[in-house]
Structures are given as structure tokens and as C-alpha cells.
């Protein structure tokens, strides 16, 4: 393997390492901690994330329904203004608490990782909904203070790749001399 190939391999490893090391987390915590008999339907804007690349989304939720409310009758949605990666749609949608294994009363936990939002964030509004699946359109219960969405992103698409390209250019320039 020549020097150029070795440097190219090193640049590729540096690029991969920079991408992994550069992951940051944005937390979305719009779950009410107190018992509620409402719906949550929020639109919000996060201009500081525009142009960043989402690489993973996680949901951590703990819900305790009020007496008489079935935890299986609750759905969650998170939509982001992304230019999604191939095969992704930019929306996390859980049709019901029953999809998460919830039913009846008690305290319910759910934790999952999603790739649906992976892609480059565009300018626009996010949407966060928590709704019941029946009429009347209210849910009754409370979420723990730890309930949240976590969005892992890298600061800018291609930043690490550009660094690798500069390393390759420098190696090529040195070899020509």
C-alpha cells in the first residue's frame, strides 16, 4: 500500500471518528409532569439545529393514567423538518399505547430508538403530539419528569468529510513535490 493509500485510509478513519465523536444530543421535554386531562399538540422551531444531521432519535416515557383511563388509548407523534435519509420519512408515530404493550391502569414505561428522523434538518416547525385514540379528545394521567425525546445529531453534514478531503489534498500535494 502506497503512502497515498495509507493517508487515504487514515483520513477515512479520522472522518468516521470525527463523526462519532461530534454527536450531540438535543432534548425535547414537552410532557407534563402533573396529572393532566388535556391533549398535547405543539409546534415549535429550533433554528439552532437547522443544517445539522440527525443520526438517532430516542423516546423515554413513563405514564400513569388516572383511574378509568386505559393507557393503551394514547398515541405519540414527533415530526421534524428533515430532508430524510433514504428509506426514512421524518416522522415517528406510535399508533397507540397498545403498540407499546400498554393496557389498562398502572404505571407504564417505554423506551425505544428510531431512525425515522435521520437526515438533514431544514428550516421549519417540528410537531409533538400526545393524543388519545378515542372520543372525547382528552387523555387523563401524568408523565414522569424523565419522559423525553432525545435527538442525536452531528453539527453539520460533511464537516468531517471535508476534513478528510483536506488531508487527502495535503497528501497529494506533498507527493507531487
PDB file of C-alpha atoms in Angstrom, residues 105-171:
ATOM      1  CA  UNK A 105     -54.107   1.155  34.583  1.00  0.00           C
ATOM      2  CA  UNK A 106     -50.833   1.253  36.485  1.00  0.00           C
ATOM      3  CA  UNK A 107     -47.524   2.871  35.604  1.00  0.00           C
ATOM      4  CA  UNK A 108     -46.171   2.142  32.138  1.00  0.00           C
ATOM      5  CA  UNK A 109     -42.657   2.521  30.755  1.00  0.00           C
ATOM      6  CA  UNK A 110     -41.489   2.626  27.157  1.00  0.00           C
ATOM      7  CA  UNK A 111     -38.057   3.167  25.665  1.00  0.00           C
ATOM      8  CA  UNK A 112     -37.126   2.837  22.013  1.00  0.00           C
ATOM      9  CA  UNK A 113     -34.668   4.066  19.393  1.00  0.00           C
ATOM     10  CA  UNK A 114     -35.777   5.289  15.962  1.00  0.00           C
ATOM     11  CA  UNK A 115     -34.123   6.208  12.665  1.00  0.00           C
ATOM     12  CA  UNK A 116     -37.250   7.758  11.099  1.00  0.00           C
ATOM     13  CA  UNK A 117     -35.993  11.318  11.663  1.00  0.00           C
ATOM     14  CA  UNK A 118     -32.474  10.689  10.346  1.00  0.00           C
ATOM     15  CA  UNK A 119     -31.466  13.297   7.807  1.00  0.00           C
ATOM     16  CA  UNK A 120     -30.508  16.955   7.441  1.00  0.00           C
ATOM     17  CA  UNK A 121     -32.713  19.393   9.371  1.00  0.00           C
ATOM     18  CA  UNK A 122     -34.355  22.105   7.299  1.00  0.00           C
ATOM     19  CA  UNK A 123     -35.921  25.394   8.373  1.00  0.00           C
ATOM     20  CA  UNK A 124     -39.411  24.700   9.666  1.00  0.00           C
ATOM     21  CA  UNK A 125     -41.602  23.656  12.542  1.00  0.00           C
ATOM     22  CA  UNK A 126     -41.399  20.426  14.498  1.00  0.00           C
ATOM     23  CA  UNK A 127     -44.589  18.760  15.695  1.00  0.00           C
ATOM     24  CA  UNK A 128     -45.011  16.922  19.008  1.00  0.00           C
ATOM     25  CA  UNK A 129     -48.405  15.312  19.731  1.00  0.00           C
ATOM     26  CA  UNK A 130     -49.747  13.180  22.552  1.00  0.00           C
ATOM     27  CA  UNK A 131     -53.404  12.301  21.971  1.00  0.00           C
ATOM     28  CA  UNK A 132     -55.959   9.700  22.973  1.00  0.00           C
ATOM     29  CA  UNK A 133     -57.227   7.284  20.333  1.00  0.00           C
ATOM     30  CA  UNK A 134     -60.912   7.773  21.203  1.00  0.00           C
ATOM     31  CA  UNK A 135     -63.611  10.431  21.819  1.00  0.00           C
ATOM     32  CA  UNK A 136     -63.638  12.711  23.745  1.00  0.00           C
ATOM     33  CA  UNK A 137     -60.276  14.035  22.643  1.00  0.00           C
ATOM     34  CA  UNK A 138     -58.552  14.154  26.038  1.00  0.00           C
ATOM     35  CA  UNK A 139     -56.238  11.888  27.945  1.00  0.00           C
ATOM     36  CA  UNK A 140     -56.059  11.586  31.703  1.00  0.00           C
ATOM     37  CA  UNK A 141     -52.822  10.893  33.506  1.00  0.00           C
ATOM     38  CA  UNK A 142     -49.319  12.091  34.196  1.00  0.00           C
ATOM     39  CA  UNK A 143     -45.868  11.605  32.742  1.00  0.00           C
ATOM     40  CA  UNK A 144     -42.723  11.253  34.829  1.00  0.00           C
ATOM     41  CA  UNK A 145     -40.224  14.103  34.897  1.00  0.00           C
ATOM     42  CA  UNK A 146     -37.855  11.783  32.987  1.00  0.00           C
ATOM     43  CA  UNK A 147     -40.170  11.440  29.954  1.00  0.00           C
ATOM     44  CA  UNK A 148     -38.479  12.932  26.906  1.00  0.00           C
ATOM     45  CA  UNK A 149     -37.347  12.619  23.317  1.00  0.00           C
ATOM     46  CA  UNK A 150     -33.598  12.690  22.676  1.00  0.00           C
ATOM     47  CA  UNK A 151     -32.327  13.710  19.257  1.00  0.00           C
ATOM     48  CA  UNK A 152     -28.701  12.841  18.447  1.00  0.00           C
ATOM     49  CA  UNK A 153     -27.195  14.978  15.698  1.00  0.00           C
ATOM     50  CA  UNK A 154     -23.867  15.873  14.204  1.00  0.00           C
ATOM     51  CA  UNK A 155     -23.065  19.572  13.905  1.00  0.00           C
ATOM     52  CA  UNK A 156     -23.004  19.839  10.112  1.00  0.00           C
ATOM     53  CA  UNK A 157     -23.282  17.326   7.318  1.00  0.00           C
ATOM     54  CA  UNK A 158     -19.996  16.731   5.623  1.00  0.00           C
ATOM     55  CA  UNK A 159     -17.785  18.622   8.089  1.00  0.00           C
ATOM     56  CA  UNK A 160     -15.727  15.538   8.875  1.00  0.00           C
ATOM     57  CA  UNK A 161     -15.739  14.537   5.211  1.00  0.00           C
ATOM     58  CA  UNK A 162     -14.346  17.953   4.283  1.00  0.00           C
ATOM     59  CA  UNK A 163     -11.576  17.457   6.834  1.00  0.00           C
ATOM     60  CA  UNK A 164     -10.731  14.101   5.259  1.00  0.00           C
ATOM     61  CA  UNK A 165     -10.692  15.743   1.822  1.00  0.00           C
ATOM     62  CA  UNK A 166      -8.230  18.365   3.019  1.00  0.00           C
ATOM     63  CA  UNK A 167      -5.975  15.639   4.404  1.00  0.00           C
ATOM     64  CA  UNK A 168      -6.061  13.876   1.028  1.00  0.00           C
ATOM     65  CA  UNK A 169      -5.284  17.118  -0.810  1.00  0.00           C
ATOM     66  CA  UNK A 170      -2.324  17.785   1.506  1.00  0.00           C
ATOM     67  CA  UNK A 171      -1.004  14.250   0.982  1.00  0.00           C
TER      68      UNK A 171
END
